[in-house]
Amino acid sequence: MANLILILGDQLTRDISALENADRDRDVVVMAEVHDEATYTNHHQKKIVLLFSAMRHFARQLESDGWQVHYQSYHPDNQHQSLEAVVGEQVKRINAEKVITTECGEWRLHDQISGWHKRLGVPVEIRPDTRFIASKQEFADWAEGRKQLRMEFFYREMRRKTGLLMTSEGEPEGGQWNFDADNRKKWTGKPQAPAQFRIEPDAITRDVIALVDEHFSDHFGTTDDFHFAVTAEDAQGALEHFIDYALPCFGDYQDAISDTEDWLFHSILSPYINSGLLDPLTVCEAAARAWYSGRAPINAVEGFIRQILGWREFVRGIYWMNMPGYAQENRLGNTRALPWFYWTGDTKMRCMHKAIDATRRNAYAHHIQRLMVTGNFALLAGIKPEEICDWYLAVYADAYDWVELPNVLGMVMHADGGYLGSKPYAASGKYIQRMSDHCANCHYKVNKSTESDACPFNALYWHFIDRHRDDFAKNPRMGMMYRNWDKQKPERREALLRRAGDLLANLEQL
Ligand code: FAD
Ligand code: DLZ
């Protein structure tokens, strides 16, 4: 009897564990574009194009490899609009002995799939996702008994496990585990940022763009100028482009923000790594080779590898250890609604406008825009975690719950009480001024704090510090902030809190 092998939209690799030991002549691979997955959040239009097109290309590749593939293309009139319904129908059609799939990346879907064996009346085998370097169990074993989980220590374990950037004596290459201190330069236009890697849409992608324009035009963003890779081969081209042209400067300008450049020296590889078009370990190995062959400096290569081997694995471990409760956390007690300008970019704050506008056009913003601009604002303004989390899940081409949620709820909003990060990434306008050239072009004045044209980040920062004294005053990494706050004259503190109160009462007008 045949097995039914389900491959999800973010599992697009021939090495996916669900395909291991399968029989091409007997088993049937099922892939489906379904309404429920395309609409559980307001996915950016480019994300839907990317996934549907990449799924279609991958299904063709499987067929040419000799697999029998049942592929459902999206149509609003399709009878089956959920993965469960499509799988249920195919189980009956082929009289499947068993459903085999690889564990998915979201609690929501994982919970559904876990009930299929009962609801569909067929055994369901859920295999580990071997694309990750640490299994869920390995992470849980590492975390057990630790009072605080810190990425840096987990990352060192992963360096030892993979041997990436390790000497034969088991020491870190370059004599240090972490070169982050070298990675904080402001970018002033030189060296020139590389041209972006572009793939022009082929016939399949053009069909999908037309489909998204027709059926998903109410979703955030636009399909205009779609240029993502949609095959493993082209994603490999994107990796090579990054290694050749951007990696050498990746470290120096990792934290920089520009008023004119959307992409700077970032890799733009997360949409491909997360959907299966690129393998994370292979990406890290390619970067390490660039250092060994003298094509990129150690601060760039170590910094890049740390993001994938460290942060990416770390947040995934945290997600699976703590779901589903993690998504409900709101330890700072935030109650404010997400301002509407997150969806329009229509705000006079230049940094926010630029980050949101790039997000709308590209389904991409780099890490520091996500963390220190849109994230920082949501933290300072006390936005409800579920609203800001849903925004981040919707707007980026690389967004999946397992990686978005810990980054937003933990790293940005500190809503988990410091489980993921030892201190909140709260910052005033001065930080944005130091790392970008936005402030010179902004309606608001970064050197002012209490006036009506003062940068909102300034007063909001002190309001955040003041209102969360009980949460942070004893945090050794926050002590200096409280000493600075307490040192200010009472009239100054009052003026700052008054200005912040006005801002919070009028968020939509900023
Ligand atoms: P680069 O800067 O070139 O970094 C290289 C790679 O490292 C990335 O491709 C990614 O795979 C990995 N990486 C870097 N930082 C992180 C991190 N903090 N967590 C996990 N992986 C990381 N990343 C996602 O993949 N999906 C998300 O939904 C997502 N949401 C985020 C939300 C917020 C608020 C923040 C602060 C970060 C988020 N990140 C997310 C992490 C990071 O911002 C993106 O991975 C990165 O911007 C992707 O662009 P890039 O490929 O050019 O990354
Ligand atoms: C994000 C997404 C979208 C937009 N559409 C589909 C789809 O139609 N079919 C599918 O199999 N997967 C899709 N996905 C990805 C899933 O919603 C989900 O995020 C991941 O499979 C979790 O691992």
Coordinates of C-alpha atoms and ligand atoms in Angstrom, one line a residue:
M1 CA 0.0 0.0 0.0
A2 CA 1.1 3.6 -0.7
N3 CA 2.2 6.2 1.8
L4 CA 1.1 9.8 1.5
I5 CA 4.0 12.2 1.9
L6 CA 2.9 15.7 2.8
I7 CA 5.4 18.5 2.0
L8 CA 4.6 21.9 3.3
G9 CA 5.3 25.3 1.7
D10 CA 8.5 25.8 3.8
Q11 CA 9.9 22.3 3.3
L12 CA 11.1 22.7 -0.2
T13 CA 14.2 20.5 -0.3
R14 CA 14.8 17.0 -1.7
D15 CA 16.6 16.3 1.6
I16 CA 13.4 16.8 3.7
S17 CA 13.1 14.0 6.2
A18 CA 9.6 13.1 5.0
L19 CA 11.1 11.8 1.7
E20 CA 13.7 9.5 3.3
N21 CA 13.3 5.9 2.3
A22 CA 10.1 6.6 0.3
D23 CA 9.3 4.6 -2.7
R24 CA 8.9 6.8 -5.9
D25 CA 6.8 4.1 -7.7
R26 CA 4.4 3.5 -4.8
D27 CA 4.1 6.6 -2.6
V28 CA 2.4 9.9 -3.4
V29 CA 3.7 13.3 -2.5
V30 CA 1.0 15.8 -1.7
M31 CA 1.6 19.6 -1.9
A32 CA -1.2 22.1 -1.7
E33 CA -1.8 25.9 -2.0
V34 CA -4.7 26.4 0.4
H35 CA -6.8 29.3 1.6
D36 CA -6.3 28.5 5.3
E37 CA -2.5 28.7 5.1
A38 CA -2.5 31.8 2.8
T39 CA -4.8 33.7 5.1
Y40 CA -4.1 32.8 8.8
T41 CA -2.4 36.1 8.9
N42 CA -2.3 39.1 6.5
H43 CA 0.8 37.7 4.7
H44 CA 2.7 40.1 2.5
Q45 CA 1.7 39.6 -1.2
K46 CA 5.3 38.9 -2.1
K47 CA 5.5 36.2 0.5
I48 CA 2.6 34.4 -1.0
V49 CA 4.1 34.8 -4.5
L50 CA 7.4 33.5 -3.2
L51 CA 5.9 30.4 -1.5
F52 CA 3.4 29.5 -4.2
S53 CA 5.9 29.9 -7.0
A54 CA 8.7 28.1 -5.1
M55 CA 6.2 25.2 -4.3
R56 CA 5.2 24.9 -8.0
H57 CA 8.8 24.8 -9.1
F58 CA 9.7 22.3 -6.4
A59 CA 6.7 20.0 -7.3
R60 CA 7.9 20.0 -11.0
Q61 CA 11.4 19.1 -9.9
L62 CA 10.1 16.2 -7.8
E63 CA 8.0 15.0 -10.8
S64 CA 11.1 15.2 -13.1
D65 CA 12.9 13.1 -10.4
G66 CA 10.3 10.5 -10.9
W67 CA 8.0 11.2 -7.9
Q68 CA 4.2 11.0 -8.2
V69 CA 3.0 14.4 -7.0
H70 CA -0.6 15.5 -6.3
Y71 CA -0.4 19.3 -6.4
Q72 CA -3.3 21.6 -5.6
S73 CA -2.9 25.1 -7.1
Y74 CA -4.8 27.8 -5.4
H75 CA -8.3 28.7 -6.5
P76 CA -11.0 30.3 -4.3
D77 CA -13.5 27.7 -5.6
N78 CA -11.4 24.7 -4.7
Q79 CA -13.4 22.3 -2.7
H80 CA -10.6 21.8 -0.1
Q81 CA -9.2 24.9 1.4
S82 CA -7.2 23.4 4.3
L83 CA -4.3 21.0 4.4
E84 CA -6.3 18.6 6.4
A85 CA -9.1 18.5 3.8
V86 CA -6.6 18.0 1.0
V87 CA -4.8 15.3 2.8
G88 CA -8.0 13.6 3.9
E89 CA -9.2 13.5 0.3
Q90 CA -5.9 12.1 -1.0
V91 CA -5.8 9.5 1.8
K92 CA -9.1 8.1 0.6
R93 CA -8.1 8.4 -3.1
I94 CA -4.9 6.4 -2.8
N95 CA -6.1 4.3 0.2
A96 CA -3.0 5.4 2.0
E97 CA -1.5 3.2 4.6
K98 CA 0.1 6.1 6.4
V99 CA 0.7 9.8 6.2
I100 CA 4.3 10.9 6.5
T101 CA 5.4 14.5 7.1
T102 CA 8.2 16.5 8.6
E103 CA 7.5 18.4 11.7
C104 CA 6.2 21.9 10.8
G105 CA 7.4 25.2 12.1
E106 CA 4.2 26.5 13.8
W107 CA 2.4 25.4 16.9
R108 CA -0.9 26.2 15.2
L109 CA -0.4 23.8 12.4
H110 CA 1.5 21.3 14.5
D111 CA -1.5 21.1 16.8
Q112 CA -3.8 20.4 13.8
I113 CA -1.5 17.8 12.3
S114 CA -1.2 16.0 15.7
G115 CA -5.0 15.4 15.6
W116 CA -5.1 14.0 12.0
H117 CA -4.5 10.3 12.9
K118 CA -7.8 10.5 14.9
R119 CA -9.8 12.7 12.5
L120 CA -8.5 11.1 9.2
G121 CA -8.4 7.6 10.6
V122 CA -4.9 6.9 9.4
P123 CA -1.5 6.7 11.2
V124 CA 0.5 9.9 10.9
E125 CA 4.3 9.8 11.2
I126 CA 5.8 13.2 12.0
R127 CA 9.6 13.1 11.4
P128 CA 12.1 15.5 12.9
D129 CA 13.2 18.5 10.8
T130 CA 16.9 17.6 10.2
R131 CA 17.5 21.0 8.5
F132 CA 18.1 22.4 12.0
I133 CA 21.5 21.9 13.5
A134 CA 20.2 21.2 17.0
S135 CA 17.2 19.0 17.5
K136 CA 14.4 20.1 19.8
Q137 CA 15.6 17.5 22.4
E138 CA 19.2 18.7 22.1
F139 CA 18.2 22.2 22.9
A140 CA 16.0 21.1 25.8
D141 CA 18.9 19.1 27.2
W142 CA 21.2 22.1 26.9
A143 CA 18.6 24.4 28.6
E144 CA 17.8 22.0 31.4
G145 CA 18.8 23.3 34.8
R146 CA 20.0 26.7 33.6
K147 CA 18.5 29.7 35.4
Q148 CA 19.0 31.9 32.4
L149 CA 19.3 31.0 28.7
R150 CA 21.9 33.0 26.9
M151 CA 22.5 32.7 23.1
E152 CA 26.2 33.1 23.4
F153 CA 26.7 29.9 25.4
F154 CA 24.4 27.9 23.2
Y155 CA 26.2 29.3 20.1
R156 CA 29.6 28.0 21.4
E157 CA 28.1 24.6 21.8
M158 CA 27.0 24.7 18.1
R159 CA 30.4 25.9 17.0
R160 CA 31.9 22.9 18.8
K161 CA 29.3 20.5 17.4
T162 CA 29.8 21.6 13.8
G163 CA 33.5 22.5 13.9
L164 CA 32.6 25.8 12.2
L165 CA 35.4 28.3 12.6
M166 CA 37.2 26.0 15.1
T167 CA 40.9 25.2 15.1
S168 CA 42.1 21.6 15.2
E169 CA 42.8 22.2 18.9
G170 CA 39.2 22.9 19.5
E171 CA 39.7 26.7 19.9
P172 CA 37.7 29.4 18.2
E173 CA 39.4 30.7 15.0
G174 CA 40.8 34.2 15.4
G175 CA 41.3 33.6 19.2
Q176 CA 37.8 34.8 20.1
W177 CA 34.3 33.3 20.0
N178 CA 32.6 36.6 19.2
F179 CA 33.8 39.7 17.2
D180 CA 30.6 41.8 17.8
A181 CA 32.5 44.7 19.3
D182 CA 34.0 45.3 15.8
N183 CA 30.6 45.3 14.1
R184 CA 29.0 48.7 15.0
K185 CA 30.1 51.1 12.3
K186 CA 27.8 53.8 10.9
W187 CA 27.6 53.6 7.1
T188 CA 28.2 56.9 5.3
G189 CA 27.8 55.8 1.7
K190 CA 31.2 54.2 1.3
P191 CA 32.1 51.5 0.5
Q192 CA 29.2 51.3 -2.0
A193 CA 26.6 48.8 -1.1
P194 CA 26.3 46.0 -3.7
A195 CA 23.6 45.8 -6.3
Q196 CA 20.8 43.5 -5.1
F197 CA 20.6 40.0 -6.4
R198 CA 17.6 39.8 -8.7
I199 CA 15.8 37.0 -10.5
E200 CA 13.3 38.1 -13.1
P201 CA 10.0 36.2 -12.9
D202 CA 9.6 33.3 -15.2
A203 CA 6.2 32.1 -16.6
I204 CA 5.3 30.2 -13.4
T205 CA 6.1 33.2 -11.2
R206 CA 4.2 35.5 -13.6
D207 CA 1.1 33.2 -13.3
V208 CA 1.4 33.3 -9.5
I209 CA 1.8 37.1 -9.5
A210 CA -1.4 37.3 -11.5
L211 CA -3.2 35.0 -9.1
V212 CA -2.1 37.0 -6.1
D213 CA -3.0 40.3 -7.7
E214 CA -6.5 38.8 -8.4
H215 CA -7.2 37.0 -5.1
F216 CA -4.9 38.6 -2.4
S217 CA -4.8 42.3 -3.4
D218 CA -6.3 43.1 0.0
H219 CA -3.2 41.7 1.7
F220 CA -0.3 43.9 2.9
G221 CA 2.3 45.0 0.4
T222 CA 2.6 44.6 -3.3
T223 CA 3.7 42.1 -5.9
D224 CA 5.4 44.9 -7.9
D225 CA 9.1 44.3 -8.8
F226 CA 9.1 40.8 -7.5
H227 CA 12.6 39.5 -7.8
F228 CA 13.1 36.8 -5.2
A229 CA 14.6 33.5 -6.2
V230 CA 12.1 30.7 -6.3
T231 CA 14.3 27.6 -7.0
A232 CA 17.2 26.1 -5.0
E233 CA 19.5 26.8 -7.9
D234 CA 18.7 30.5 -8.0
A235 CA 18.8 30.7 -4.2
Q236 CA 22.3 29.3 -4.5
G237 CA 23.1 32.2 -6.8
A238 CA 21.8 34.6 -4.2
L239 CA 24.2 32.9 -1.6
E240 CA 27.2 33.3 -4.0
H241 CA 26.3 36.9 -4.7
F242 CA 26.2 37.6 -1.0
I243 CA 29.6 35.9 -0.3
D244 CA 31.3 37.7 -3.2
Y245 CA 29.9 41.2 -2.8
A246 CA 28.4 41.8 0.6
L247 CA 30.0 39.4 3.2
P248 CA 33.3 41.3 3.3
C249 CA 31.5 44.3 4.8
F250 CA 28.7 42.4 6.6
G251 CA 30.3 42.7 10.0
D252 CA 31.4 46.3 9.9
Y253 CA 27.9 47.6 8.8
Q254 CA 25.8 44.9 10.4
D255 CA 24.1 47.4 12.8
A256 CA 24.0 50.3 10.3
I257 CA 20.8 51.9 9.0
S258 CA 20.5 54.0 5.8
D259 CA 18.1 56.6 4.6
T260 CA 18.7 55.5 1.0
E261 CA 19.8 51.9 0.9
D262 CA 17.2 49.1 1.7
W263 CA 19.6 46.2 1.8
L264 CA 23.1 47.4 2.7
F265 CA 25.4 44.4 3.2
H266 CA 22.8 41.9 4.5
S267 CA 22.4 38.6 2.9
I268 CA 18.7 38.5 2.2
L269 CA 18.9 34.8 2.5
S270 CA 16.3 34.2 5.3
P271 CA 13.4 33.7 2.9
Y272 CA 15.3 30.9 1.2
I273 CA 16.8 29.3 4.4
N274 CA 13.3 29.3 6.0
S275 CA 11.5 27.8 3.1
G276 CA 14.1 25.1 2.4
L277 CA 15.6 26.5 -0.8
L278 CA 18.9 26.9 1.1
D279 CA 20.4 24.7 3.8
P280 CA 21.5 26.6 6.9
L281 CA 24.7 24.6 7.5
T282 CA 25.7 24.8 3.8
V283 CA 25.3 28.6 4.0
C284 CA 27.5 28.8 7.1
E285 CA 30.1 26.5 5.5
A286 CA 30.2 28.8 2.4
A287 CA 30.8 31.8 4.7
A288 CA 33.6 29.9 6.6
R289 CA 35.3 29.0 3.3
A290 CA 35.3 32.7 2.4
W291 CA 37.4 33.4 5.5
Y292 CA 39.8 30.5 5.1
S293 CA 40.4 31.6 1.5
G294 CA 41.0 35.3 2.6
R295 CA 37.9 36.6 0.8
A296 CA 36.2 38.0 3.9
P297 CA 37.5 39.1 7.4
I298 CA 36.8 37.2 10.6
N299 CA 34.5 39.8 12.1
A300 CA 32.2 39.5 9.1
V301 CA 32.2 35.7 8.8
E302 CA 31.9 35.0 12.5
G303 CA 29.2 37.6 12.8
F304 CA 27.2 36.1 10.0
I305 CA 27.6 32.5 11.2
R306 CA 26.6 33.5 14.7
Q307 CA 23.2 34.8 13.3
I308 CA 22.4 31.4 11.8
L309 CA 24.2 28.9 14.1
G310 CA 23.5 31.0 17.2
W311 CA 20.4 33.1 17.0
R312 CA 18.4 31.1 14.5
E313 CA 18.8 27.8 16.3
F314 CA 18.4 29.5 19.7
V315 CA 15.1 31.1 19.0
R316 CA 13.7 27.9 17.5
G317 CA 14.7 26.0 20.6
I318 CA 13.0 28.6 22.9
Y319 CA 9.9 28.5 20.7
W320 CA 9.4 24.7 20.9
M321 CA 10.3 24.5 24.6
N322 CA 7.7 27.1 25.6
M323 CA 4.8 26.9 23.2
P324 CA 1.8 27.3 23.4
G325 CA 2.1 29.4 26.6
Y326 CA 4.9 31.6 25.2
A327 CA 2.5 33.3 22.8
Q328 CA 0.3 34.5 25.6
E329 CA 3.1 36.2 27.6
N330 CA 2.8 40.0 28.4
R331 CA 5.0 40.5 31.4
L332 CA 5.2 44.3 30.9
G333 CA 1.4 44.5 31.0
N334 CA 1.2 46.3 27.6
T335 CA -2.3 47.5 26.6
R336 CA -2.0 49.9 23.6
A337 CA -3.2 49.0 20.2
L338 CA -0.8 49.0 17.2
P339 CA -0.9 52.4 15.5
W340 CA -2.3 52.2 12.0
F341 CA 0.8 53.7 10.5
Y342 CA 2.5 50.3 10.9
W343 CA 0.4 49.3 7.9
T344 CA 0.7 52.5 5.9
G345 CA 4.1 54.0 6.7
D346 CA 2.3 57.2 7.0
T347 CA 4.2 58.9 9.9
K348 CA 6.4 61.9 10.2
M349 CA 9.0 59.8 12.1
R350 CA 11.5 59.4 9.3
C351 CA 13.1 56.2 10.6
M352 CA 9.7 54.5 11.1
H353 CA 8.4 55.7 7.7
K354 CA 11.5 54.4 5.9
A355 CA 11.5 51.0 7.7
I356 CA 7.8 50.4 7.1
D357 CA 7.9 51.7 3.5
A358 CA 10.8 49.3 2.7
T359 CA 8.8 46.5 4.4
R360 CA 5.8 47.3 2.3
R361 CA 7.7 47.4 -1.0
N362 CA 10.2 44.5 -0.3
A363 CA 8.7 42.2 2.3
Y364 CA 12.0 42.8 3.9
A365 CA 13.7 45.1 6.4
H366 CA 17.1 44.3 7.9
H367 CA 17.6 43.2 11.5
I368 CA 18.4 46.6 13.0
Q369 CA 15.3 48.2 11.4
R370 CA 13.2 45.4 12.9
L371 CA 14.8 45.5 16.3
M372 CA 15.8 49.2 16.9
V373 CA 13.2 51.1 14.8
T374 CA 9.8 49.4 14.5
G375 CA 10.5 47.1 17.4
N376 CA 12.0 49.7 19.7
F377 CA 9.0 52.0 19.0
A378 CA 6.5 49.3 19.9
L379 CA 8.4 48.5 23.1
L380 CA 8.6 52.1 24.2
A381 CA 5.0 52.8 23.3
G382 CA 3.8 49.7 25.2
I383 CA 2.0 48.0 22.3
K384 CA 0.1 44.8 23.1
P385 CA 2.5 41.9 22.2
E386 CA -0.1 39.9 20.2
E387 CA -0.7 42.9 17.9
I388 CA 2.9 43.6 17.2
C389 CA 3.7 39.9 16.8
D390 CA 0.9 39.5 14.3
W391 CA 2.3 42.5 12.3
Y392 CA 5.8 41.0 12.1
L393 CA 4.3 37.6 11.2
A394 CA 2.4 39.2 8.3
V395 CA 4.8 41.6 6.8
Y396 CA 8.1 39.7 6.1
A397 CA 8.8 37.1 3.4
D398 CA 10.8 35.1 6.0
A399 CA 8.2 35.2 8.7
Y400 CA 7.2 31.9 10.4
D401 CA 5.9 31.7 13.9
W402 CA 8.8 29.7 15.2
V403 CA 11.3 32.5 14.4
E404 CA 9.1 35.6 14.5
L405 CA 7.5 35.0 17.9
P406 CA 10.7 34.7 20.0
N407 CA 12.3 37.6 18.2
V408 CA 9.3 39.9 18.7
L409 CA 7.8 38.7 22.0
G410 CA 11.1 37.9 23.6
M411 CA 13.9 40.0 22.0
V412 CA 11.9 43.1 21.2
M413 CA 9.0 43.3 23.6
H414 CA 10.7 41.7 26.6
A415 CA 7.2 40.2 27.2
D416 CA 8.7 36.9 28.5
G417 CA 10.3 38.6 31.5
G418 CA 13.8 38.4 30.2
Y419 CA 13.8 34.7 29.4
L420 CA 15.4 35.2 25.9
G421 CA 17.3 38.5 26.5
S422 CA 19.0 39.8 29.6
K423 CA 17.8 43.4 29.0
P424 CA 15.3 45.2 26.8
Y425 CA 16.6 46.7 23.6
A426 CA 15.1 50.1 24.5
A427 CA 16.8 53.1 23.0
S428 CA 16.2 56.8 22.5
G429 CA 16.5 58.7 19.3
K430 CA 20.3 59.1 19.9
Y431 CA 20.8 55.5 19.1
I432 CA 19.1 55.9 15.7
Q433 CA 21.0 59.1 15.1
R434 CA 24.3 57.3 15.8
M435 CA 23.6 54.3 13.5
S436 CA 21.8 56.1 10.7
D437 CA 21.4 59.2 8.6
H438 CA 17.6 59.4 9.0
C439 CA 17.6 62.1 11.7
A440 CA 19.0 64.8 9.4
N441 CA 15.9 64.3 7.1
C442 CA 13.3 64.0 9.9
H443 CA 10.4 66.3 10.8
Y444 CA 11.3 65.7 14.4
K445 CA 14.5 67.0 16.0
V446 CA 16.6 64.3 17.6
N447 CA 18.4 66.8 19.8
K448 CA 15.2 67.9 21.4
S449 CA 13.2 65.9 24.0
T450 CA 10.3 67.9 25.4
E451 CA 9.2 70.3 22.7
S452 CA 6.4 69.6 20.3
D453 CA 8.8 68.9 17.4
A454 CA 11.1 66.7 19.6
C455 CA 12.0 63.2 18.5
P456 CA 9.3 61.0 20.0
F457 CA 11.8 58.2 20.8
N458 CA 13.5 60.5 23.4
A459 CA 10.6 61.2 25.8
L460 CA 9.1 57.7 25.2
Y461 CA 12.4 56.2 26.2
W462 CA 12.4 57.9 29.6
H463 CA 8.7 57.2 30.1
F464 CA 9.5 53.5 29.5
I465 CA 12.4 53.6 32.0
D466 CA 10.2 55.4 34.6
R467 CA 7.1 53.2 34.3
H468 CA 9.1 50.0 34.4
R469 CA 11.3 50.8 37.4
D470 CA 10.0 47.8 39.3
D471 CA 10.8 45.5 36.4
F472 CA 14.3 46.8 35.6
A473 CA 15.9 48.9 38.4
K474 CA 17.6 45.8 39.9
N475 CA 18.9 44.6 36.5
P476 CA 22.6 45.2 36.6
R477 CA 22.7 46.1 32.9
M478 CA 20.0 48.8 33.5
G479 CA 21.4 50.4 36.6
M480 CA 23.1 53.2 34.8
M481 CA 19.9 54.2 33.0
Y482 CA 18.1 54.6 36.4
R483 CA 21.0 56.6 37.8
N484 CA 20.9 58.9 34.8
W485 CA 17.1 59.3 35.2
D486 CA 17.3 59.9 38.9
K487 CA 20.1 62.5 38.4
Q488 CA 17.9 64.7 36.2
K489 CA 16.1 67.7 37.8
P490 CA 12.5 67.0 38.9
E491 CA 11.2 69.7 36.5
R492 CA 13.0 68.0 33.6
R493 CA 11.7 64.6 34.5
E494 CA 8.2 66.0 34.7
A495 CA 8.5 67.7 31.3
L496 CA 9.7 64.5 29.8
L497 CA 6.9 62.5 31.3
R498 CA 4.4 65.1 30.2
R499 CA 5.7 65.1 26.6
A500 CA 5.6 61.3 26.6
G501 CA 2.0 61.3 28.0
D502 CA 1.0 63.6 25.1
L503 CA 2.7 61.3 22.6
L504 CA 1.1 58.2 24.0
A505 CA -2.3 59.9 23.9
N506 CA -1.8 60.8 20.2
L507 CA 0.2 57.9 18.7
E508 CA -1.9 57.9 15.5
Q509 CA -0.9 61.4 14.7
L510 CA 2.9 60.9 14.9
Ligands
FAD1 P1 21.3 38.7 7.7 O1 21.5 40.0 8.5 O2 22.1 38.6 6.5 O3 21.6 37.5 8.7 C1 22.0 36.2 8.2 C2 21.0 35.2 8.6 O4 21.0 35.0 10.0 C3 19.5 35.5 8.3 O5 19.2 35.1 7.0 C4 18.8 34.6 9.3 O6 18.6 33.3 8.8 C5 19.7 34.6 10.5 N1 19.3 35.5 11.5 C6 19.8 36.7 11.8 N2 19.3 37.2 12.9 C7 18.4 36.3 13.4 C8 17.5 36.2 14.5 N3 17.5 37.2 15.4 N4 16.7 35.1 14.6 C9 16.8 34.1 13.7 N5 17.6 34.1 12.6 C10 18.4 35.2 12.5 N6 14.1 36.3 11.0 C11 13.3 35.4 10.3 O7 13.9 34.5 9.6 N7 12.0 35.4 10.3 C12 11.3 36.3 11.0 O8 10.1 36.3 11.0 C13 12.0 37.2 11.8 N8 11.4 38.2 12.5 C14 12.1 39.1 13.2 C15 11.5 40.0 14.0 C16 12.2 40.9 14.8 C17 11.5 41.9 15.6 C18 13.6 40.9 14.8 C19 14.4 41.8 15.6 C20 14.2 39.9 14.0 C21 13.5 39.0 13.3 N9 14.2 38.1 12.5 C22 13.4 37.2 11.7 C23 15.6 38.0 12.5 C24 16.4 38.8 11.4 O9 15.9 40.1 11.5 C25 16.2 38.3 10.0 O10 16.5 36.9 10.0 C26 17.0 39.0 9.1 O11 16.8 40.4 9.1 C27 16.8 38.4 7.7 O12 17.6 39.1 6.7 P2 18.9 38.6 6.1 O13 18.7 37.3 5.5 O14 19.4 39.7 5.2 O15 19.8 38.5 7.4
DLZ2 C1 3.0 30.6 4.7 C2 2.3 29.6 3.9 C3 1.4 30.0 2.9 C4 1.2 31.5 2.6 N1 0.8 29.2 2.1 C5 1.0 27.8 2.3 C6 0.2 26.9 1.5 O1 -0.7 27.2 0.7 N2 0.5 25.6 1.7 C7 1.5 25.1 2.6 O2 1.7 23.9 2.6 N3 2.1 26.0 3.3 C8 1.9 27.3 3.2 N4 2.6 28.2 4.0 C9 3.4 27.7 5.1 C10 2.6 27.2 6.3 O3 1.5 28.1 6.5 C11 3.3 27.1 7.6 O4 3.7 28.4 8.0 C12 4.5 26.3 7.6 O5 4.3 25.1 6.9 C13 4.9 26.0 9.0 O6 6.1 25.2 9.0

